[in-house]
XYZ file of C-alpha atoms in Angstrom:
362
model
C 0.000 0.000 0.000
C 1.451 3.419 -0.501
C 1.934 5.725 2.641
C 2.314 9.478 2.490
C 5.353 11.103 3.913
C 4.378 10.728 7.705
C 4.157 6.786 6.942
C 0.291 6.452 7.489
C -1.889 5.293 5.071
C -4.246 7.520 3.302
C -7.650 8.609 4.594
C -9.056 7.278 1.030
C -6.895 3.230 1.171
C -8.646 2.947 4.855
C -12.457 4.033 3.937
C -12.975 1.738 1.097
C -12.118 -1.310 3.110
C -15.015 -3.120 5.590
C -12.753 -2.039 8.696
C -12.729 1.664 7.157
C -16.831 1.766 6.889
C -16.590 1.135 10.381
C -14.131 3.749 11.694
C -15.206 6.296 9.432
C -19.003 5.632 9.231
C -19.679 4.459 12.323
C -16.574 5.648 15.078
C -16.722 9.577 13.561
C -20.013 10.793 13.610
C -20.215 9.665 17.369
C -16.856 10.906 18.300
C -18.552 14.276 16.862
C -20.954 13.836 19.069
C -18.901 13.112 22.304
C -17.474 16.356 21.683
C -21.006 18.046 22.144
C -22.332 15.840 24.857
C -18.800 16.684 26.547
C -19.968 20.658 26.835
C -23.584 19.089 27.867
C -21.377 16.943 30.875
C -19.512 20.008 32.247
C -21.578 21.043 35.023
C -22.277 17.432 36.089
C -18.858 16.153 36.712
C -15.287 16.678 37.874
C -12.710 18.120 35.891
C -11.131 14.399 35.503
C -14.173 12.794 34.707
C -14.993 15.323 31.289
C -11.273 15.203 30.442
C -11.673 11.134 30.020
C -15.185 11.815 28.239
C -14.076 13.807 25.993
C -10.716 12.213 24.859
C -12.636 9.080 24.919
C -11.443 6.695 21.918
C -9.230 9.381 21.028
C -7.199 6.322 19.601
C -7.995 2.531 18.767
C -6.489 -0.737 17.953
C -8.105 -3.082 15.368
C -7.215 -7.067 14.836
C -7.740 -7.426 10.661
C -5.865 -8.684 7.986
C -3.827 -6.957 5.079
C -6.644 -5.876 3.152
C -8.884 -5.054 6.146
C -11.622 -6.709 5.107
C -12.006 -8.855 8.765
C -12.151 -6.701 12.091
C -11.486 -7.262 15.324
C -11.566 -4.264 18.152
C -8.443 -5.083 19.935
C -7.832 -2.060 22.514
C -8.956 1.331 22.807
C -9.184 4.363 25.580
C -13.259 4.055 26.237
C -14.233 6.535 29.130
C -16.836 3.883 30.043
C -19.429 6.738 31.176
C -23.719 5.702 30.531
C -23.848 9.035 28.733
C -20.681 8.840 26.103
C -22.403 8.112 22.571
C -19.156 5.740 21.789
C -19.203 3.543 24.878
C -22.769 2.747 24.898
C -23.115 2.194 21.120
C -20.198 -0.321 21.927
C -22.330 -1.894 24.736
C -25.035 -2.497 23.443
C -23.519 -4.206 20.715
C -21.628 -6.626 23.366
C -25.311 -6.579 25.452
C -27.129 -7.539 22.329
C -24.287 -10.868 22.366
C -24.355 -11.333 25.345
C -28.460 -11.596 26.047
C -28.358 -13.414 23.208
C -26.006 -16.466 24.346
C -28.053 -15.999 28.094
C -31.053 -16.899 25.710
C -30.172 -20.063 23.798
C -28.566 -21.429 26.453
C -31.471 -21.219 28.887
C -33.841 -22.264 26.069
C -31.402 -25.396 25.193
C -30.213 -26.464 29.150
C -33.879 -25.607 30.596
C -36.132 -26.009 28.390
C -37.747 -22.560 28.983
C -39.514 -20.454 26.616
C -39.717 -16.398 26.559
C -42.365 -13.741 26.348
C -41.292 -10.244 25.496
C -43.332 -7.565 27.589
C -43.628 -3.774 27.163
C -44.973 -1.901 30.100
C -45.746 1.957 29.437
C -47.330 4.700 30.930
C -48.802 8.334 29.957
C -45.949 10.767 29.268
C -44.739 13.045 31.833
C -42.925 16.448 32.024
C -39.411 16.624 33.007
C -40.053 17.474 36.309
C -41.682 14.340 36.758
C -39.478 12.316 34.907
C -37.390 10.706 38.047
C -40.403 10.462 40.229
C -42.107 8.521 37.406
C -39.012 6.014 36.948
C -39.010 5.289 40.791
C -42.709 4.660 40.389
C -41.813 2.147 37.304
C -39.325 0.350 39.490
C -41.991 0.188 42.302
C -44.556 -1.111 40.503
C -42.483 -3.670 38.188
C -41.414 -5.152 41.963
C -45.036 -5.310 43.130
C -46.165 -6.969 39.590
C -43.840 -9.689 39.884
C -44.356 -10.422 43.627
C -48.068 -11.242 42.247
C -48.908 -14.680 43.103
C -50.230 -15.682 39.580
C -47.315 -14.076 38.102
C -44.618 -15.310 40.779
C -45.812 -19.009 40.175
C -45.070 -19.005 36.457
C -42.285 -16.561 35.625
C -38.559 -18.312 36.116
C -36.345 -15.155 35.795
C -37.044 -11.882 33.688
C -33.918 -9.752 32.212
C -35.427 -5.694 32.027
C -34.307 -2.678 30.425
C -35.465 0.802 31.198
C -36.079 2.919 28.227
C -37.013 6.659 27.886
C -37.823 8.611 25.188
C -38.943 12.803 24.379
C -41.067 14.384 22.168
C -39.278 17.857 21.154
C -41.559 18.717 18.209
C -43.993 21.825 18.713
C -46.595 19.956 15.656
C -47.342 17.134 14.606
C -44.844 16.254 11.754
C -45.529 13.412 8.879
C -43.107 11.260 10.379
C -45.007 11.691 14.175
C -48.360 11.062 12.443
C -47.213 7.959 10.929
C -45.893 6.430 14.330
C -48.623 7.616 16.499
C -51.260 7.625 14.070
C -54.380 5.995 16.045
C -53.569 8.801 18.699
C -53.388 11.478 16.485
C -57.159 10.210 15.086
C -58.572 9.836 18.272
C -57.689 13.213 19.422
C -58.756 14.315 15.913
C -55.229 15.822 14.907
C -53.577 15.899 11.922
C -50.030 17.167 10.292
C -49.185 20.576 11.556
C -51.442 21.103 14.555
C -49.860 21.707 17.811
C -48.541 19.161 19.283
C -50.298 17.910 22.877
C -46.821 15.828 23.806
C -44.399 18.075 22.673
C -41.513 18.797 25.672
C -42.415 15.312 27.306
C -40.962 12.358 28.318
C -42.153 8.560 28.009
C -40.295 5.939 30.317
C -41.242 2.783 29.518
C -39.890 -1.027 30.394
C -38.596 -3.620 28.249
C -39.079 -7.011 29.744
C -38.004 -10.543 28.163
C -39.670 -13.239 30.648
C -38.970 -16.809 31.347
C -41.528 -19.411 31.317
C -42.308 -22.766 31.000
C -42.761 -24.311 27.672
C -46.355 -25.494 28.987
C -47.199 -21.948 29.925
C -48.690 -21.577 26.211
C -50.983 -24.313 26.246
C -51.769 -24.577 29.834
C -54.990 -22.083 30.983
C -53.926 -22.489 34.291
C -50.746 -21.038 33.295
C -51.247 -18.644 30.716
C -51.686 -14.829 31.520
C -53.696 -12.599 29.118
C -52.646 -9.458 27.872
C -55.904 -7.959 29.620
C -55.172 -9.802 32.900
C -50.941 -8.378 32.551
C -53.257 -4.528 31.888
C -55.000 -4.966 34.678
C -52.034 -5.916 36.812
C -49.752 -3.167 35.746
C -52.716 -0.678 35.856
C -53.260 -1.786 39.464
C -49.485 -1.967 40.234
C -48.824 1.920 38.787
C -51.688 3.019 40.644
C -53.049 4.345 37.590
C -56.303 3.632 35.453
C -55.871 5.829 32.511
C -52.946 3.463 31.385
C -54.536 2.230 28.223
C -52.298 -0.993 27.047
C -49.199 -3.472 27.319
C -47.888 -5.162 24.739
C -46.626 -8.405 25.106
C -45.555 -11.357 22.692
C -44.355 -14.820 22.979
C -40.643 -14.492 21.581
C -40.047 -16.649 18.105
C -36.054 -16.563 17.881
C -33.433 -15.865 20.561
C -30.753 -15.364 17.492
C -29.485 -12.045 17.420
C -30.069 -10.875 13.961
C -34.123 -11.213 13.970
C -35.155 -11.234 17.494
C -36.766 -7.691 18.299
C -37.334 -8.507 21.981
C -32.892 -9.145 22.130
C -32.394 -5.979 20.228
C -35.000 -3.926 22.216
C -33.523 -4.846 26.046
C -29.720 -4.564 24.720
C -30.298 -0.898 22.715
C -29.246 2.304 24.645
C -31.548 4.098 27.489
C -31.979 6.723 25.373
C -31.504 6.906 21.876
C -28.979 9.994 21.103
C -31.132 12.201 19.122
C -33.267 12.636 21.974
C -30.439 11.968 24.680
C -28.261 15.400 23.045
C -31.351 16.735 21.406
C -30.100 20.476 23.708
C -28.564 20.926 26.705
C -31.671 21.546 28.890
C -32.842 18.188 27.382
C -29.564 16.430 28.353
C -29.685 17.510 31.846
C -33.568 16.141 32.077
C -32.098 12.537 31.218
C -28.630 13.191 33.229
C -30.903 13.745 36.396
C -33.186 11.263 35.801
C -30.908 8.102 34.737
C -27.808 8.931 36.709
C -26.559 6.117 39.229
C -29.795 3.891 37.964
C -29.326 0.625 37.501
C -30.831 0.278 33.845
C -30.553 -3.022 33.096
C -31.920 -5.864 35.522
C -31.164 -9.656 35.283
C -33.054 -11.961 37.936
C -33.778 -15.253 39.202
C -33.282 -17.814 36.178
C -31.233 -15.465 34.051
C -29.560 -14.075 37.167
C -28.115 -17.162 37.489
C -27.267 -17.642 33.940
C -25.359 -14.051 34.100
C -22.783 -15.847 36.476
C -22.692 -19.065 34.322
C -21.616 -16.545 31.318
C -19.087 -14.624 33.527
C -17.409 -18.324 34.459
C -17.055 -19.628 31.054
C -19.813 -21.907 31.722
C -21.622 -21.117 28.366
C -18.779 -20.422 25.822
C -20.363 -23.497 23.947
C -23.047 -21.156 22.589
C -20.558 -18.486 21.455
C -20.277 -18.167 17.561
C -17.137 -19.311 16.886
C -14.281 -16.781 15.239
C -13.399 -18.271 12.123
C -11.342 -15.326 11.148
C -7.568 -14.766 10.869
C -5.723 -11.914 11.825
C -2.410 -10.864 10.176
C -2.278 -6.884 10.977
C -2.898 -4.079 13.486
C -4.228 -1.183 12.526
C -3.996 1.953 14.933
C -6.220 4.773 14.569
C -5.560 8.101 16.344
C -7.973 10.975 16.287
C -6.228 14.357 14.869
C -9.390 16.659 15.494
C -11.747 16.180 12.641
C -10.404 12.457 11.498
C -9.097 9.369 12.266
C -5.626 8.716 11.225
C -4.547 5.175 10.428
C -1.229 3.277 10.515
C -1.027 -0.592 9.865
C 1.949 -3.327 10.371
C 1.695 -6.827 10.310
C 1.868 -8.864 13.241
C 4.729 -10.881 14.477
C 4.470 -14.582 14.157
C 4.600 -14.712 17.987
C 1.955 -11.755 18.382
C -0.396 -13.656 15.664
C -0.393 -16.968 17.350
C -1.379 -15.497 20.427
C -4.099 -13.096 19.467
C -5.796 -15.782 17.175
C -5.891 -18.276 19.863
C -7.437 -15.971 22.085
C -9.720 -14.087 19.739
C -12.115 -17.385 20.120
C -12.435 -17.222 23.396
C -12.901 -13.560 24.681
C -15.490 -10.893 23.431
C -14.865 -8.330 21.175
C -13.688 -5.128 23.072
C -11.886 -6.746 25.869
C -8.349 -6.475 25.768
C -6.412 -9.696 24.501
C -2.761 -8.823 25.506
């Protein structure tokens, strides 16, 4: 490949390979980003804490081969904080693994099924916002203590999810999404908005159960009887539905329910829509735990940490030969690559099968 005069390979060799896509496609708009939600962080944190956010993955090493087709996240300086739009797009893609491993291997070992339940309520203002998510934790403890729902559900893994409406009117793209509500409150594209400046928590749930729970009345719970419950467990009747489904594939690629729990909190349009919207979700979702594992899949979480379930890891069939470093000069990503030493490839192949992407293998 030819190098310019500093020795690092040109912007324009990197992007047109599959590792480039990534860096440039994926890694750049969202270090853009961190650089914004960095100003957003300021008045939250210490002094070390934003200087780590905001020089997170300021460089990055990647396992691939020669012509960087194959990619392999080898090290990197992640600031690890909830609110970085780097570290939790990472995490949720090792979350939407890692669920999905928890999954198969409780379907396979015990012989459990899953339903995938959404509980919601009526949007609040931002005031209300962190009152309203204690009242969701309350009330998800209170519907599982239930003795009809205690005596069939083996474990549950939740994930808390908010979301904000910051348009004044009702755009196209809002009618299409909420489009019975709009009808029933007789509204239509360009009238003012009744939910605009509010915020919608709302709980993913994927629950275990027993295979017989489908076909057994004693068993089974309707989605009027789960209403009912929640309505009576949020202490609130104008809650008008719950969605819930039994779940048809654990495999990551087409299961929604996976894909829904492992996804971020807050989805960073909303998340760095403006700064008095960032410090609505900062207050709210600081020092929560947002993601729950219990009972069955509790226990599963430990079996995973142990090794105990590598079996249902996709194997890595692919070879490294080459590390590429990025480093980040300010508006870019700048990229050098060398080949590995036969010692160095050896090792990092072996141990590529057995540890997840993003964890360091030296």
């Amino acid at each position: 490949m030819k190098k310019n005069q500093e020795g690092e390979l040109l912007k324009s060799q990197v992007k047109n390979t599959e590792l480039g896509k990534e860096i440039f496609e994926k890694y750049m708009p969202k270090k853009d980003l961190n650089r914004k939600a960095a100003d957003y962080m300021e008045k939250h944190v210490s002094v070390k804490t934003i200087s780590r956010f905001e020089t997170c993955s300021s460089w990055f090493q990647h396992l691939t081969n020669k012509e960087m087709s194959v990619k392999r996240l080898h090290k990197t300086d992640a600031c690890g904080n909830r609110f970085c739009p780097i570290c939790t797009w990472k995490k949720a893609k090792k979350d939407t693994i890692k669920i999905s491993i928890l999954m198969e291997a409780v379907k396979e070992i015990e012989g459990k099924e899953f339903l995938f339940l959404t509980l919601t309520a009526p949007s609040v203002s931002g005031e209300e916002l962190r009152e309203e998510i204690d009242q969701f934790n309350q009330a998800i403890n209170r519907l599982f203590q239930r003795r009809n729902v205690k005596r069939v559900v083996k474990g549950y893994i939740r994930k808390l999810e908010v979301t904000t409406d910051q348009e004044k009117y009702v755009t196209e793209e809002l009618y299409k999404r909420k489009k019975d509500y709009y009808d029933y409150r007789g509204l239509k594209v360009g009238d003012p908005n009744p939910t605009y400046n509010t915020y919608h928590p709302h709980m993913h749930i994927i629950v275990v159960v027993n295979k017989s729970y489908f076909n057994m009345p004693s068993e089974f719970i309707s989605k009027a009887e789960w209403l009912g419950m929640w309505r009576s467990c949020m202490k609130d009747n104008s809650i008008t539905q719950v969605d819930v489904k039994k779940v048809r594939s654990t495999k990551t690629s087409n299961s929604n329910a996976v894909l829904e729990i492992a996804k971020y909190s807050a989805k960073g349009n909303d998340l760095y829509h403006s700064e008095a919207v960032f410090d609505t979700f900062y207050m709210a979702l600081k020092r929560r735990q947002l993601i729950v594992y219990s009972g069955m899949m509790k226990d599963y979480v430990k079996k995973f940490k142990d090794g105990k379930l590598d079996r249902f890891k996709k194997e890595n069939e692919d070879e490294y030969t080459h590390l590429l470093q990025s480093v980040w000069k300010g508006s870019t990503y700048g990229s050098k690559l060398r080949e590995l030493t036969q010692e160095e490839m050896e090792m990092y192949n072996e141990r590529a099968k057995f540890i997840e992407e993003g964890e360091d293998i030296d």
